[in-house]
Each structure stands twice: as structure tokens, then as C-alpha cells.
Short mmCIF file of C-alpha atoms in Angstrom, two decimals:
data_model
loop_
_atom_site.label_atom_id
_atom_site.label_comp_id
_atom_site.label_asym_id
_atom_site.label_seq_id
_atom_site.Cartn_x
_atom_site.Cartn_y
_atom_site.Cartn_z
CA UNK A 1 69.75 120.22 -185.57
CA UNK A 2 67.52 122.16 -187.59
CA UNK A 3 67.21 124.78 -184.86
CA UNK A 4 70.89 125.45 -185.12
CA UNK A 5 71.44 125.20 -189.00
CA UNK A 6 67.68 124.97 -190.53
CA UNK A 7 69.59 125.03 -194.38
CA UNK A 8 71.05 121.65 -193.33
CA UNK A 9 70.29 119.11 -195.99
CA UNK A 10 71.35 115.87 -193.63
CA UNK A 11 69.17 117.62 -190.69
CA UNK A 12 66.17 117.31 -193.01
CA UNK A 13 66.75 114.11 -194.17
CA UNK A 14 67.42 112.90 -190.74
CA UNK A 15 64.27 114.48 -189.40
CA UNK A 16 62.37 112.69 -192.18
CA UNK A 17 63.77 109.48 -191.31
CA UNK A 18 62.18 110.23 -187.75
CA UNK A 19 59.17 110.70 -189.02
CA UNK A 20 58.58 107.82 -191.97
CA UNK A 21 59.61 105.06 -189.67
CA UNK A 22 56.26 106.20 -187.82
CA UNK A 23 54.57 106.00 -191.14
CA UNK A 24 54.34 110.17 -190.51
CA UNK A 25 54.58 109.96 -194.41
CA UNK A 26 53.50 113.83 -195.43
CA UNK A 27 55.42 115.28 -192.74
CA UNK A 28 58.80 112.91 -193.70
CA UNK A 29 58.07 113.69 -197.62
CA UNK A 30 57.73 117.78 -196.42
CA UNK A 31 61.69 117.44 -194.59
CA UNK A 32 62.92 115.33 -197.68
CA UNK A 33 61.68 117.96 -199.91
CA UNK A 34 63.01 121.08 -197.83
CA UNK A 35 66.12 119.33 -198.33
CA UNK A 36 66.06 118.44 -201.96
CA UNK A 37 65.25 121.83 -202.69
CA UNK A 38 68.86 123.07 -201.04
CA UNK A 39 70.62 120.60 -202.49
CA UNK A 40 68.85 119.18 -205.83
CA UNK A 41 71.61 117.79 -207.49
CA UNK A 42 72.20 115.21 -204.64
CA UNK A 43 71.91 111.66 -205.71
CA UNK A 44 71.48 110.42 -202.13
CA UNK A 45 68.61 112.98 -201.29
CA UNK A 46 66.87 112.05 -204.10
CA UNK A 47 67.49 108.54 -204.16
CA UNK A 48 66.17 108.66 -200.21
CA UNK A 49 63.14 110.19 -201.49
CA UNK A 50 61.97 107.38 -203.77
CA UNK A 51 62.69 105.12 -200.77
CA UNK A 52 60.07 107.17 -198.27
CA UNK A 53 57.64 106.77 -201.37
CA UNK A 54 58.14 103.28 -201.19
CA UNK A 55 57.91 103.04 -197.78
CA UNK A 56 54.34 105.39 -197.76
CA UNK A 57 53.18 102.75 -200.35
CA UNK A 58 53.24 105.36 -203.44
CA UNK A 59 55.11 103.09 -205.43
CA UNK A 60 54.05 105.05 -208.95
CA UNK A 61 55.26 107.89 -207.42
CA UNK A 62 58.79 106.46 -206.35
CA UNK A 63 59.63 105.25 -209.58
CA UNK A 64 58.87 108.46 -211.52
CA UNK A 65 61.28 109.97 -208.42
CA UNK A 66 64.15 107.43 -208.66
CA UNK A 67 64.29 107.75 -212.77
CA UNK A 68 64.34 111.12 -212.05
CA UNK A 69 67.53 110.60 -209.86
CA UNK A 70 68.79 108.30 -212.42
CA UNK A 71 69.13 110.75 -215.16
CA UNK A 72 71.25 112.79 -212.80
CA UNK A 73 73.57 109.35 -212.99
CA UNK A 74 72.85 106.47 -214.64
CA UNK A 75 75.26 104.36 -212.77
CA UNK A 76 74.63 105.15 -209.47
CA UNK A 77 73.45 101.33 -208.36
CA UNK A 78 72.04 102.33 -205.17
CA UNK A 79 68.90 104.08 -206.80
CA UNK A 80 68.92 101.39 -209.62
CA UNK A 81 68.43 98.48 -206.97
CA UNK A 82 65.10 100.52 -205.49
CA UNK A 83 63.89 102.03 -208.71
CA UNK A 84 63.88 98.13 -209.94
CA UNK A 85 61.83 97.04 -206.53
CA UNK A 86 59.51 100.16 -206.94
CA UNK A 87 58.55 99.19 -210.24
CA UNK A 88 58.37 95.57 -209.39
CA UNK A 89 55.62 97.13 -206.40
CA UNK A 90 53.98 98.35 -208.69
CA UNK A 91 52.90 95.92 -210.88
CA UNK A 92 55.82 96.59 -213.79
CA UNK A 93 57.08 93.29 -213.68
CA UNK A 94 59.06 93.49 -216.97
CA UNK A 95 60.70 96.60 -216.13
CA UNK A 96 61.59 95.57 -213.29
CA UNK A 97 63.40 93.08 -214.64
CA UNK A 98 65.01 94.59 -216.90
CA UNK A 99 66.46 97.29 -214.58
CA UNK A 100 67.71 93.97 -212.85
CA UNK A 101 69.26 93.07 -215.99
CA UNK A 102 71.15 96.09 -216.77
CA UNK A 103 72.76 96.50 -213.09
CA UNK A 104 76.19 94.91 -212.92
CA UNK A 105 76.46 93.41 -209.90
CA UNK A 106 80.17 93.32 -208.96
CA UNK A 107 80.80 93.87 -205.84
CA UNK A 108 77.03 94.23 -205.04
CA UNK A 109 76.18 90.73 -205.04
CA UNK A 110 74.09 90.16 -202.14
CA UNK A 111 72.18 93.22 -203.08
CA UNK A 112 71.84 92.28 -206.04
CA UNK A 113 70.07 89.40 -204.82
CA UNK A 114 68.22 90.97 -202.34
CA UNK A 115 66.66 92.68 -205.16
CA UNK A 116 66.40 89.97 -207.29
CA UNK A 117 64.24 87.81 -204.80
CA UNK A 118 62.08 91.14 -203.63
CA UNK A 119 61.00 91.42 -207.50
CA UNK A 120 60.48 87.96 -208.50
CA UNK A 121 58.26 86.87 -205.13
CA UNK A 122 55.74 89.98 -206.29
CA UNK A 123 55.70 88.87 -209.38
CA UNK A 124 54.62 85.50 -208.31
CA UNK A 125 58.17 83.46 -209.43
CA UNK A 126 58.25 81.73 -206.66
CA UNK A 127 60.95 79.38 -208.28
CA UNK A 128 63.26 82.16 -209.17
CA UNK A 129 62.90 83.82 -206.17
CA UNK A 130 63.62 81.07 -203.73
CA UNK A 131 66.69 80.02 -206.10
CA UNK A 132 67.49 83.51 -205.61
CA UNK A 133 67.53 83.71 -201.72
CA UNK A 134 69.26 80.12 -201.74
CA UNK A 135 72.17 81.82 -203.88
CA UNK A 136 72.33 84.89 -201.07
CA UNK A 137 72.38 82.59 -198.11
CA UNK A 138 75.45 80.58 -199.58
CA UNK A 139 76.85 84.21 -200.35
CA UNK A 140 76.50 84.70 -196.83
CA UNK A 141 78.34 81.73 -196.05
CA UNK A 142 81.64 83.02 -197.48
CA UNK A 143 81.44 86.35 -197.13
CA UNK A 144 79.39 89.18 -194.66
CA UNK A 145 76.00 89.72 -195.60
CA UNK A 146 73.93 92.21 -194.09
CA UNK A 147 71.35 90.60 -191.91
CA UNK A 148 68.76 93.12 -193.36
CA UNK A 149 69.53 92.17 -196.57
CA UNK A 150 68.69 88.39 -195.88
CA UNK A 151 65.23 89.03 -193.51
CA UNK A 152 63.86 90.85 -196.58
CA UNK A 153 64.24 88.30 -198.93
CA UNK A 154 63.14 85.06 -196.52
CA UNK A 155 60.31 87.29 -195.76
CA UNK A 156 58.93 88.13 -199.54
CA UNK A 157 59.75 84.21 -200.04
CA UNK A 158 57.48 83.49 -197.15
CA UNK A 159 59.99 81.91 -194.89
CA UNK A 160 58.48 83.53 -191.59
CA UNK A 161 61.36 81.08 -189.53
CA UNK A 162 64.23 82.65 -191.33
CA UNK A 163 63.22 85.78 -191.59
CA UNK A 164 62.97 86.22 -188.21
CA UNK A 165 66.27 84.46 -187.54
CA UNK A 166 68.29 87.47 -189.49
CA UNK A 167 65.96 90.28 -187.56
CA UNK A 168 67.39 88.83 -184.40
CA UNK A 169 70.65 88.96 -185.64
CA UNK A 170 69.99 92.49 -186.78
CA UNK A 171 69.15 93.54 -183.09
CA UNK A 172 72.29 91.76 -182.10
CA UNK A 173 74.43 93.62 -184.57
CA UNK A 174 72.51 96.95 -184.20
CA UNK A 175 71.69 97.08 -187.95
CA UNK A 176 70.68 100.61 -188.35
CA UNK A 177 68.13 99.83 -191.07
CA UNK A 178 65.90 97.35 -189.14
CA UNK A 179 64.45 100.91 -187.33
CA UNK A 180 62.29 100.90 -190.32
CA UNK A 181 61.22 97.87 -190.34
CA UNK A 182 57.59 98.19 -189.87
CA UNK A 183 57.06 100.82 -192.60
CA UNK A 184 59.44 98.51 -195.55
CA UNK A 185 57.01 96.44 -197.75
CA UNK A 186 59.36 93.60 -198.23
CA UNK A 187 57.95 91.75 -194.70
CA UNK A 188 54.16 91.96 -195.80
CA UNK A 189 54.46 88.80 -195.95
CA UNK A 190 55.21 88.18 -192.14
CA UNK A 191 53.42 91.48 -190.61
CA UNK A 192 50.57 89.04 -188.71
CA UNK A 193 52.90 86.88 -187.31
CA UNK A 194 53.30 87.96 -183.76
CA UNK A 195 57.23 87.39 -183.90
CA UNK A 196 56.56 90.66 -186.21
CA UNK A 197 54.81 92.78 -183.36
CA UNK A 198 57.20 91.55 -180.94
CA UNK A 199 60.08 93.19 -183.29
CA UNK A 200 58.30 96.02 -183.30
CA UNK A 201 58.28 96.15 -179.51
CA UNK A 202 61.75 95.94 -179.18
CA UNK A 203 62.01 99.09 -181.43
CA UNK A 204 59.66 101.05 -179.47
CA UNK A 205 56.99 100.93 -182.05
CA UNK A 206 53.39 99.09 -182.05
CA UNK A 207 51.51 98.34 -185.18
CA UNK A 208 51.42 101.04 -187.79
#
């Protein structure tokens, strides 16, 4: 793509995607930034960024990039969902509540939750966060919930079973985020369970 139209923003970004699901984390960060720098103003771009930060583990890093996004728009929920995970990675437990606090979640529920169970299981509510994922799997009950959404949380909660329950049914539904799943810090968790390897397998990746 980039040999055909190297000032394509999405090229970049798609490139970079390529390359941060191998944990390739300077090279993905170099095609994120080529595109940023054509198109700075682009909430998406720069909201993806703070997610490859989070992904390389430079979680100080993504949260300077995603409240840097943020005062482009300070309603644009997407990047307020990560920023509030980035901070909760690293170690800004209050803040990362708050963020929580100040999303309004209509319409975003599940995500909402998602988020909600990521933060509190690294900040050590265990309580809160498995109330959390029991709300999102009654959610799911009533309405479609991504599959993603709900491995993440039963893996930061420690339920290994589940989690890998709703990564099947990822494969099955050919969720396109589960290609990064061994590079997204929400299945620490579960990464030495061999279930998690055999994922990997069936992505075409081995152990980063």
C-alpha cells in the first residue's frame, strides 16, 4: 500500500498494526508516527498510538499520548476508555478512576465495563472487579457483546476457564482484535497457561 500511495495515513497505521502484534514495537511506533505527522489532527491516529504504547508496555508514555488526543476532543470515549486503562497500568489508580467516572456510558455499556473490571483487577479490587465482569456477562445475555470485550475482563479477574471460552468464540466469529492478543496486557494473567500458547498457534504466532 505504501508503495503505491506512501502519504497514506491508514497504510501506515495498517503497517504498524503488522508490526506491534509481533511486539516489533519501534518499527510499529515509527509507521504510527509517519502517519500522525500527515494527519495530526486525527483522533483515531492518535488515539491508536496510545494503544501501541500500551501494548509495548510504555504505559507513562500512552497516557501522556491519549491526554494529548483528548484535548483535541474531550468527548471522544474511545480514547477516554484506554487513557483510563493506561493510567490504571500504570500505577494511577485514582485517576483512573476518575476518568471512569467522568465517561458516560450510554450506549457503551459493555465497554464501559470492560474498562471498569481491567482497572479495578490492577488495582487489586478484586470485589469490584468481579461484580464488574458479573454485570458484563448478564449484559451479554440480553444484548451482543463482543467476545473480546468479555476474554479481557475474565482474564484480569483470573478466570483462565472463561476467558478462554470467549477467545474461542472470538476465532469462531473472526473477531478482528483477538490478532493482537499476545501483545494486550489485559491476559497477563493467563499468558502461562498453555490454552494461551495454543491461541497463539492458531494465529500464527509463538510466544513473544
Amino acid at each position: 500500500a505504501l508503495a503505491l500511495s506512501p502519504s497514506l495515513p491508514l497504510a501506515h497505521l495498517a503497517i504498524g498494526d503488522t508490526h506491534i502484534l509481533r511486539a516489533e514495537n519501534d518499527e510499529a511506533l515509527r509507521h504510527i508516527d509517519a502517519a500522525l505527522e500527515l494527519d495530526p489532527l486525527d483522533l483515531g491516529l492518535g488515539m491508536n498510538r496510545g494503544d501501541f504504547l500500551i501494548m509495548a508496555g510504555r504505559y507513562d508514555a500512552a497516557v501522556d499520548q491519549l491526554e494529548r488526543t483528548l484535548e483535541l476532543e474531550p468527548g471522544f470515549a474511545p480514547a477516554r476508555f484506554r487513557l483510563a486503562h493506561a493510567q490504571a497500568l500504570a500505577g494511577r489508580f485514582e485517576a483512573a478512576e476518575r476518568e471512569l467516572d467522568g465517561i458516560v456510558p450510554e450506549g457503551q455499556q459493555a465497554k464501559w465495563l470492560e474498562t471498569a473490571v481491567l482497572v479495578r483487577a490492577l488495582a487489586g479490587d478484586t470485589v469490584r472487579a468481579r461484580e464488574g465482569l458479573a454485570e458484563l456477562v448478564a449484559l451479554a445475555e440480553g444484548q451482543y457483546v463482543s467476545p473480546w470485550l468479555l476474554a479481557r475482563a475474565c482474564a484480569a479477574t483470573g478466570d483462565a476457564d472463561a476467558c478462554f471460552h470467549w477467545l474461542d468464540r472470538c476465532f469462531g466469529e473472526h473477531t478482528g482484535s483477538v490478532i493482537f492478543l499476545a501483545v494486550s496486557p489485559a491476559f497477563g494473567p493467563v499468558r502461562d497457561d498453555p490454552r494461551f500458547r495454543a491461541c497463539l498457534a492458531r494465529l500464527g504466532l509463538g510466544p513473544l
